[in-house]
């Protein structure tokens, strides 16, 4: 009964939103060109006496919306050209085309002051607790994203070692599965470990949004502690950005951002990131004295902690077409290799154990504005395949100086003394699809619908690992999880845009299956299933809307 009521409510609200979208759909569009009829990129058109305006794309195309029928004065300008001013009468017409041609200016440019609302204030307008960290301003820093985020109040990042080590993000005391990770508003599950905080460089992103607590409906996640959203760079013109950094302990970082676009809106974008480090920095450990057989404190360098990662992604897309504002597809890969030097407590040095991680992914993203920009639709789909392999087969026992002390006679490897050696391999596949519909009913009321579907499956094997009492490899039992999160959110902006309140409802659905096994005794590999569904709600209130 509860599900029926939810779907009826959603259907009713979408009908209301559609009917509202048919009314007062006021806008004009056109092209801004120079004297030679060439399109002007980055030219601005604005309503005099207000902050409403638009900026042209590579084709010189603009689109500007109006709140109500009236007479408006428009100002058109571009650096190096004579400014134009025109008065237009806006009535209840579906669309009006208005083109401009600007003349070159011989006036010398003395000083330009740009006042623009950055990503941070825009994000805060939703009434949620969110911190936007701009990376474009510090893109020249030789820092990874984890180091930069650690400077933010309320956020603590712990790393177990050097480059490539385990990174744990803590937001207001919560961590682990309580924190969700996104890229451009999309969950990162399909990309495996490709977007780890410790290997992302500052110049590979535009900004990072940190949500502390309640998440917006459009993110479509079930995390209660907060979220991290990596926002990709949004290029407007062709360019290439290369960086290469060298640091201590044979650390090397390289990043390439290449973007090209033509006058038809077709574009290609490539992002590549390379990381390498020996991580042979000094550590304080305890070793056994050869004479007294007591443990003594010594300082020595790590010898088996090399990390290497390679990430590449190629995007092809098209912008500003009648059927799509932006449509893109991408393919990418991720490859990592990490030597394991020790366990969590650094009680014993490892000399041969290794982790390998490699993945491939592809995605499609479609965005379109309808009804004069009042309704925005986003459709996303992705597939990812990630393989994680642990190699731990040696019988050698190493000391902290990189020397073989003895041969271990048990069945265990370095990471699992006393159990079994391991050639464990996990193959994870991920299918995800997201639909987001955002509708502006008026300048005061906004409605957002989101549905996020995820299917994840894991297959594994370990030829020399643990077995059930009947001799089976428990890792070969398929494990899967299906999640569907549906959300509806209402936002109101009142009191001259000073008061913002948001209410939302979510429906969570999951179904998983797998096997339960321990570390030593594995009785069976029988499949265990579990499923459930529940509703959740959130609300936020903010006043004033803008900080003084």
Coordinates of C-alpha atoms in Angstrom, one line a residue, residues 58-493:
X58 CA 31.4 28.2 -29.2
X59 CA 28.7 28.8 -31.8
X60 CA 27.9 32.3 -30.4
X61 CA 24.6 30.9 -29.2
X62 CA 22.8 32.3 -26.2
X63 CA 19.5 31.7 -24.4
X64 CA 18.0 34.0 -21.7
X65 CA 14.9 33.5 -19.7
X66 CA 12.4 36.0 -18.2
X67 CA 10.2 35.8 -15.2
X68 CA 7.1 37.5 -16.6
X69 CA 5.9 39.5 -19.6
X70 CA 7.3 43.0 -19.5
X71 CA 9.6 45.5 -21.3
X72 CA 13.3 44.7 -20.7
X73 CA 16.5 46.5 -21.5
X74 CA 19.2 44.1 -22.7
X75 CA 23.0 44.8 -22.7
X76 CA 25.3 42.8 -25.0
X77 CA 29.0 43.0 -24.5
X78 CA 32.3 41.2 -25.2
X79 CA 35.9 42.1 -24.5
X80 CA 37.3 44.0 -27.4
X81 CA 33.9 45.0 -28.9
X82 CA 31.5 47.9 -28.6
X83 CA 28.7 47.3 -26.1
X84 CA 25.1 47.3 -27.4
X85 CA 21.9 48.1 -25.5
X86 CA 18.4 47.3 -26.8
X87 CA 14.9 47.4 -25.4
X88 CA 12.6 44.4 -26.1
X89 CA 9.0 43.6 -25.4
X90 CA 8.5 40.2 -23.9
X91 CA 5.0 38.6 -24.2
X92 CA 3.6 35.2 -23.7
X93 CA 5.3 33.8 -26.9
X94 CA 6.9 30.4 -26.8
X95 CA 10.2 31.6 -28.4
X96 CA 11.7 34.7 -29.9
X97 CA 14.9 34.9 -31.9
X98 CA 17.2 37.9 -31.6
X99 CA 20.7 38.0 -33.2
X100 CA 23.4 40.6 -32.5
X101 CA 26.5 41.7 -34.4
X102 CA 29.2 43.6 -32.4
X103 CA 31.7 46.0 -33.8
X104 CA 35.4 45.9 -32.8
X105 CA 36.5 48.4 -30.2
X106 CA 39.7 50.4 -30.4
X107 CA 39.5 51.4 -26.8
X108 CA 42.5 50.1 -24.8
X109 CA 41.5 47.8 -22.0
X110 CA 42.8 49.2 -18.7
X111 CA 41.3 47.0 -16.0
X112 CA 38.7 44.3 -15.8
X113 CA 37.0 43.3 -12.6
X114 CA 34.9 40.2 -12.6
X115 CA 32.4 39.6 -9.8
X116 CA 31.0 36.1 -10.1
X117 CA 29.3 33.9 -7.6
X118 CA 31.6 30.9 -7.1
X119 CA 30.5 27.3 -6.8
X120 CA 30.5 27.5 -3.0
X121 CA 27.7 30.1 -2.6
X122 CA 25.6 28.4 -5.3
X123 CA 25.8 25.1 -3.4
X124 CA 24.9 26.6 -0.1
X125 CA 21.8 28.1 -1.6
X126 CA 20.1 24.7 -1.2
X127 CA 20.0 25.0 2.6
X128 CA 22.3 21.9 3.0
X129 CA 25.6 21.8 4.8
X130 CA 28.1 21.7 2.0
X131 CA 31.7 22.8 1.5
X132 CA 32.9 23.5 -2.0
X133 CA 36.7 23.4 -2.4
X134 CA 37.9 25.2 -5.5
X135 CA 40.9 23.4 -7.1
X136 CA 41.4 25.6 -10.1
X137 CA 43.0 28.3 -7.9
X138 CA 45.5 25.8 -6.5
X139 CA 46.0 23.6 -9.6
X140 CA 49.7 24.5 -9.6
X141 CA 50.3 22.9 -6.2
X142 CA 52.2 19.7 -6.1
X143 CA 49.5 18.1 -3.9
X144 CA 47.0 15.2 -4.1
X145 CA 43.3 15.8 -3.4
X146 CA 43.6 14.1 0.0
X147 CA 46.2 16.6 1.2
X148 CA 44.0 19.5 0.1
X149 CA 40.8 18.2 1.7
X150 CA 42.6 17.7 5.0
X151 CA 42.8 21.4 5.4
X152 CA 39.0 21.8 5.5
X153 CA 37.3 22.2 8.8
X154 CA 35.3 19.2 10.0
X155 CA 37.2 16.8 7.6
X156 CA 40.0 14.5 8.7
X157 CA 41.9 12.2 6.4
X158 CA 44.1 9.4 7.7
X159 CA 46.6 7.6 5.5
X160 CA 48.4 4.5 6.6
X161 CA 51.5 5.3 4.7
X162 CA 52.9 7.1 1.6
X163 CA 51.6 7.4 -2.0
X164 CA 48.9 4.8 -2.7
X165 CA 48.3 3.8 0.9
X166 CA 44.9 3.3 2.4
X167 CA 43.0 6.6 2.8
X168 CA 40.2 7.1 5.3
X169 CA 38.0 10.1 5.1
X170 CA 36.3 11.2 8.3
X171 CA 33.4 13.8 8.1
X172 CA 32.3 15.0 11.5
X173 CA 33.2 11.8 13.1
X174 CA 31.7 9.4 10.5
X175 CA 33.7 7.3 8.0
X176 CA 33.7 4.1 6.0
X177 CA 30.4 3.2 4.4
X178 CA 28.7 6.2 6.0
X179 CA 30.5 8.3 3.4
X180 CA 29.5 8.1 -0.3
X181 CA 31.7 9.1 -3.2
X182 CA 30.5 10.7 -6.5
X183 CA 31.9 12.1 -9.7
X184 CA 29.7 14.9 -11.2
X185 CA 26.9 13.6 -9.1
X186 CA 27.2 10.0 -10.1
X187 CA 28.2 7.2 -7.7
X188 CA 31.8 6.0 -8.3
X189 CA 31.2 2.3 -7.9
X190 CA 31.5 1.6 -11.6
X191 CA 35.0 3.0 -11.6
X192 CA 36.5 0.8 -9.0
X193 CA 39.6 2.3 -7.3
X194 CA 40.3 4.7 -10.1
X195 CA 39.3 7.9 -8.2
X196 CA 41.1 7.3 -4.9
X197 CA 41.8 10.5 -2.9
X198 CA 45.5 9.7 -2.5
X199 CA 46.2 9.5 -6.3
X200 CA 44.0 12.2 -7.7
X201 CA 46.0 15.4 -8.4
X202 CA 44.6 18.9 -7.8
X203 CA 44.7 19.9 -11.5
X204 CA 42.6 17.0 -12.6
X205 CA 39.4 18.5 -11.1
X206 CA 37.6 21.8 -11.0
X207 CA 36.4 21.4 -7.4
X208 CA 35.4 19.0 -4.7
X209 CA 32.1 19.3 -2.9
X210 CA 31.9 18.0 0.6
X211 CA 28.3 17.3 1.9
X212 CA 28.3 17.2 5.7
X213 CA 25.1 15.3 6.7
X214 CA 21.9 15.4 4.6
X215 CA 22.4 14.7 0.9
X216 CA 20.4 16.2 -1.9
X217 CA 17.9 13.9 -3.5
X218 CA 19.6 14.2 -6.9
X219 CA 22.7 12.3 -5.6
X220 CA 20.6 9.2 -5.1
X221 CA 22.7 7.6 -2.2
X222 CA 21.9 6.0 1.1
X223 CA 24.9 7.4 3.0
X224 CA 24.1 9.0 6.4
X225 CA 27.4 10.6 7.2
X226 CA 27.9 12.7 4.1
X227 CA 29.4 12.6 0.7
X228 CA 32.3 13.7 -1.5
X229 CA 31.5 14.8 -5.1
X230 CA 34.4 15.2 -7.5
X231 CA 33.5 17.9 -10.0
X232 CA 35.2 17.5 -13.4
X233 CA 36.8 20.5 -15.2
X234 CA 34.3 22.1 -17.6
X235 CA 36.2 23.4 -20.6
X236 CA 34.8 25.9 -23.0
X237 CA 37.6 26.1 -25.6
X238 CA 40.4 23.8 -26.9
X239 CA 43.4 23.5 -24.6
X240 CA 46.0 21.2 -23.2
X241 CA 47.3 21.1 -19.6
X242 CA 50.4 19.1 -18.8
X243 CA 52.0 18.7 -15.4
X244 CA 54.9 16.6 -14.0
X245 CA 56.0 16.6 -10.4
X246 CA 58.9 15.0 -8.7
X247 CA 59.2 14.5 -4.9
X248 CA 61.1 12.6 -2.3
X249 CA 61.4 8.8 -2.2
X250 CA 61.4 8.5 -6.0
X251 CA 57.8 10.0 -6.2
X252 CA 56.6 11.0 -9.7
X253 CA 53.2 12.4 -10.6
X254 CA 52.1 13.2 -14.2
X255 CA 48.7 14.6 -15.4
X256 CA 47.4 15.5 -18.8
X257 CA 44.2 17.2 -19.6
X258 CA 43.5 17.7 -23.3
X259 CA 40.3 19.2 -24.6
X260 CA 39.3 20.0 -28.2
X261 CA 36.0 21.4 -29.6
X262 CA 34.9 22.5 -33.1
X263 CA 32.3 25.0 -34.2
X264 CA 29.6 22.3 -34.5
X265 CA 29.8 21.5 -30.8
X266 CA 31.6 18.2 -31.2
X267 CA 34.3 17.8 -28.5
X268 CA 36.9 15.3 -27.3
X269 CA 38.4 15.2 -23.8
X270 CA 41.2 13.1 -22.5
X271 CA 42.3 12.8 -18.9
X272 CA 45.4 10.8 -17.9
X273 CA 47.0 10.5 -14.4
X274 CA 50.2 8.6 -13.5
X275 CA 51.6 8.0 -10.0
X276 CA 54.7 6.2 -8.9
X277 CA 56.6 6.1 -5.6
X278 CA 59.1 3.8 -3.9
X279 CA 57.8 4.9 -0.5
X280 CA 61.2 4.1 1.0
X281 CA 60.9 6.6 3.8
X282 CA 62.3 6.0 7.3
X283 CA 60.1 4.2 9.9
X284 CA 60.6 3.4 13.6
X285 CA 60.2 -0.3 14.2
X286 CA 61.2 -3.0 16.7
X287 CA 63.7 -5.8 15.8
X288 CA 65.1 -8.7 17.7
X289 CA 68.6 -8.1 19.1
X290 CA 70.9 -10.9 17.9
X291 CA 72.7 -11.2 21.2
X292 CA 70.0 -10.5 23.9
X293 CA 67.0 -11.7 21.8
X294 CA 65.1 -8.7 23.2
X295 CA 63.1 -6.3 21.0
X296 CA 64.9 -3.0 20.4
X297 CA 63.8 0.2 18.7
X298 CA 65.5 1.0 15.3
X299 CA 65.0 3.4 12.4
X300 CA 65.2 1.9 9.0
X301 CA 63.9 2.6 5.5
X302 CA 61.0 0.7 4.0
X303 CA 62.1 -1.7 1.2
X304 CA 58.9 -3.3 -0.2
X305 CA 56.3 -0.5 -0.5
X306 CA 56.4 0.5 -4.2
X307 CA 53.2 1.9 -5.7
X308 CA 52.3 2.6 -9.3
X309 CA 49.0 3.7 -10.8
X310 CA 47.8 4.6 -14.3
X311 CA 44.4 6.1 -15.1
X312 CA 43.1 7.1 -18.5
X313 CA 39.7 8.3 -19.8
X314 CA 38.6 9.4 -23.3
X315 CA 35.4 11.3 -23.7
X316 CA 33.5 12.1 -26.9
X317 CA 30.5 14.4 -26.9
X318 CA 28.4 17.0 -28.5
X319 CA 26.8 20.2 -27.1
X320 CA 24.0 22.6 -27.8
X321 CA 21.9 20.6 -30.2
X322 CA 18.1 20.6 -30.5
X323 CA 18.0 17.1 -29.2
X324 CA 20.6 17.5 -26.4
X325 CA 22.3 20.2 -24.5
X326 CA 25.1 17.8 -23.7
X327 CA 25.6 14.2 -24.8
X328 CA 28.8 12.3 -24.1
X329 CA 30.2 8.8 -23.9
X330 CA 33.5 7.7 -22.4
X331 CA 35.7 4.7 -22.0
X332 CA 38.5 4.4 -19.5
X333 CA 40.9 2.1 -17.7
X334 CA 42.7 1.9 -14.3
X335 CA 45.8 -0.1 -13.5
X336 CA 47.4 -0.2 -10.0
X337 CA 50.2 -2.3 -8.5
X338 CA 51.1 -2.1 -4.8
X339 CA 53.8 -3.9 -2.8
X340 CA 52.6 -4.8 0.7
X341 CA 55.2 -3.9 3.3
X342 CA 53.5 -4.8 6.5
X343 CA 50.1 -5.4 8.3
X344 CA 48.1 -2.9 10.2
X345 CA 50.3 -3.0 13.3
X346 CA 53.7 -3.1 11.6
X347 CA 54.7 -6.1 13.7
X348 CA 56.3 -8.0 10.8
X349 CA 57.9 -6.9 7.5
X350 CA 56.6 -8.3 4.2
X351 CA 59.0 -8.8 1.3
X352 CA 57.0 -10.3 -1.5
X353 CA 53.3 -9.9 -1.1
X354 CA 51.6 -7.8 -3.8
X355 CA 48.2 -6.3 -4.7
X356 CA 47.1 -5.8 -8.3
X357 CA 44.0 -3.8 -9.3
X358 CA 42.9 -3.2 -12.9
X359 CA 39.6 -2.1 -14.3
X360 CA 37.8 -0.9 -17.4
X361 CA 34.6 1.2 -17.6
X362 CA 32.3 3.0 -20.0
X363 CA 29.6 5.5 -19.5
X364 CA 26.9 7.5 -21.3
X365 CA 25.5 10.9 -20.1
X366 CA 22.6 12.8 -21.6
X367 CA 21.3 16.2 -20.5
X368 CA 18.5 18.3 -21.9
X369 CA 16.5 21.4 -20.9
X370 CA 12.8 21.5 -21.8
X371 CA 10.0 24.0 -21.7
X372 CA 12.2 27.1 -21.8
X373 CA 14.7 25.7 -19.4
X374 CA 12.2 25.1 -16.6
X375 CA 12.7 21.3 -16.8
X376 CA 16.1 19.7 -16.8
X377 CA 16.5 16.0 -17.6
X378 CA 19.6 13.9 -17.0
X379 CA 20.0 10.2 -18.0
X380 CA 23.1 8.3 -17.0
X381 CA 24.3 4.8 -17.6
X382 CA 27.5 3.0 -16.9
X383 CA 29.3 -0.3 -16.9
X384 CA 32.5 -1.2 -15.0
X385 CA 34.6 -4.3 -14.5
X386 CA 37.3 -4.4 -11.9
X387 CA 39.8 -7.2 -11.1
X388 CA 41.6 -7.3 -7.7
X389 CA 44.3 -9.9 -7.2
X390 CA 46.4 -10.7 -4.0
X391 CA 49.6 -12.6 -4.6
X392 CA 51.0 -14.0 -1.3
X393 CA 52.8 -17.3 -1.9
X394 CA 56.2 -17.0 -0.4
X395 CA 57.6 -19.1 2.4
X396 CA 60.3 -16.6 3.2
X397 CA 60.3 -14.5 6.4
X398 CA 61.8 -11.0 6.0
X399 CA 63.2 -8.7 8.6
X400 CA 63.0 -4.9 8.5
X401 CA 66.3 -4.6 6.7
X402 CA 65.0 -6.5 3.7
X403 CA 66.9 -9.7 4.6
X404 CA 65.4 -13.2 4.6
X405 CA 65.7 -14.5 8.2
X406 CA 64.2 -17.9 7.8
X407 CA 61.8 -20.1 5.9
X408 CA 58.2 -20.4 7.3
X409 CA 57.2 -24.1 7.4
X410 CA 53.4 -23.5 7.8
X411 CA 50.8 -23.2 5.1
X412 CA 50.4 -19.5 5.6
X413 CA 51.8 -16.6 3.5
X414 CA 53.1 -13.3 4.7
X415 CA 49.6 -11.7 5.2
X416 CA 48.0 -14.7 6.8
X417 CA 50.6 -16.6 8.9
X418 CA 49.2 -19.9 10.2
X419 CA 46.4 -20.1 7.6
X420 CA 47.0 -20.5 3.8
X421 CA 48.9 -18.9 1.0
X422 CA 46.8 -16.9 -1.4
X423 CA 46.3 -16.2 -5.1
X424 CA 42.9 -14.6 -4.4
X425 CA 41.2 -12.9 -7.3
X426 CA 37.9 -11.0 -7.3
X427 CA 36.2 -9.9 -10.4
X428 CA 33.6 -7.2 -9.8
X429 CA 31.1 -6.0 -12.4
X430 CA 28.8 -3.0 -11.9
X431 CA 25.8 -1.8 -13.9
X432 CA 24.2 1.5 -12.9
X433 CA 21.5 3.8 -14.3
X434 CA 20.3 7.1 -13.1
X435 CA 17.3 9.3 -14.1
X436 CA 17.1 12.9 -12.7
X437 CA 14.3 15.4 -13.5
X438 CA 14.5 18.9 -12.0
X439 CA 11.6 21.2 -12.6
X440 CA 11.3 24.9 -11.7
X441 CA 7.6 25.5 -11.1
X442 CA 8.3 29.2 -10.5
X443 CA 11.1 31.3 -9.1
X444 CA 10.1 30.2 -5.6
X445 CA 9.3 26.5 -6.0
X446 CA 11.4 23.7 -7.3
X447 CA 10.8 19.9 -7.7
X448 CA 13.4 17.2 -8.1
X449 CA 12.8 13.5 -8.9
X450 CA 15.7 11.0 -8.9
X451 CA 15.9 7.2 -9.4
X452 CA 19.3 5.5 -9.1
X453 CA 19.6 1.8 -9.9
X454 CA 22.7 -0.3 -9.3
X455 CA 23.5 -4.0 -9.9
X456 CA 26.8 -5.3 -8.6
X457 CA 28.2 -8.8 -9.0
X458 CA 31.4 -10.5 -7.6
X459 CA 33.0 -13.7 -8.8
X460 CA 36.2 -14.9 -7.2
X461 CA 38.6 -17.8 -6.8
X462 CA 41.7 -18.7 -4.8
X463 CA 43.4 -21.9 -6.1
X464 CA 45.4 -22.3 -2.9
X465 CA 43.1 -20.6 -0.5
X466 CA 40.6 -21.7 2.1
X467 CA 38.1 -24.6 1.4
X468 CA 34.8 -25.6 2.8
X469 CA 34.5 -28.9 4.7
X470 CA 33.4 -30.5 1.4
X471 CA 36.5 -29.2 -0.4
X472 CA 34.9 -26.3 -2.3
X473 CA 36.4 -22.9 -2.9
X474 CA 33.8 -20.5 -1.3
X475 CA 34.9 -17.6 -3.4
X476 CA 33.5 -19.2 -6.5
X477 CA 30.0 -18.7 -5.2
X478 CA 28.6 -15.6 -7.0
X479 CA 27.8 -12.6 -4.8
X480 CA 25.4 -9.9 -6.0
X481 CA 23.5 -6.9 -4.7
X482 CA 20.7 -4.9 -6.4
X483 CA 19.9 -1.4 -5.1
X484 CA 17.3 1.0 -6.2
X485 CA 16.9 4.4 -4.5
X486 CA 14.0 6.6 -5.6
X487 CA 13.6 10.2 -4.2
X488 CA 11.4 13.2 -4.5
X489 CA 12.4 16.6 -3.2
X490 CA 10.5 20.0 -2.9
X491 CA 12.4 23.2 -2.4
X492 CA 11.0 26.6 -1.6
X493 CA 12.9 30.0 -1.7

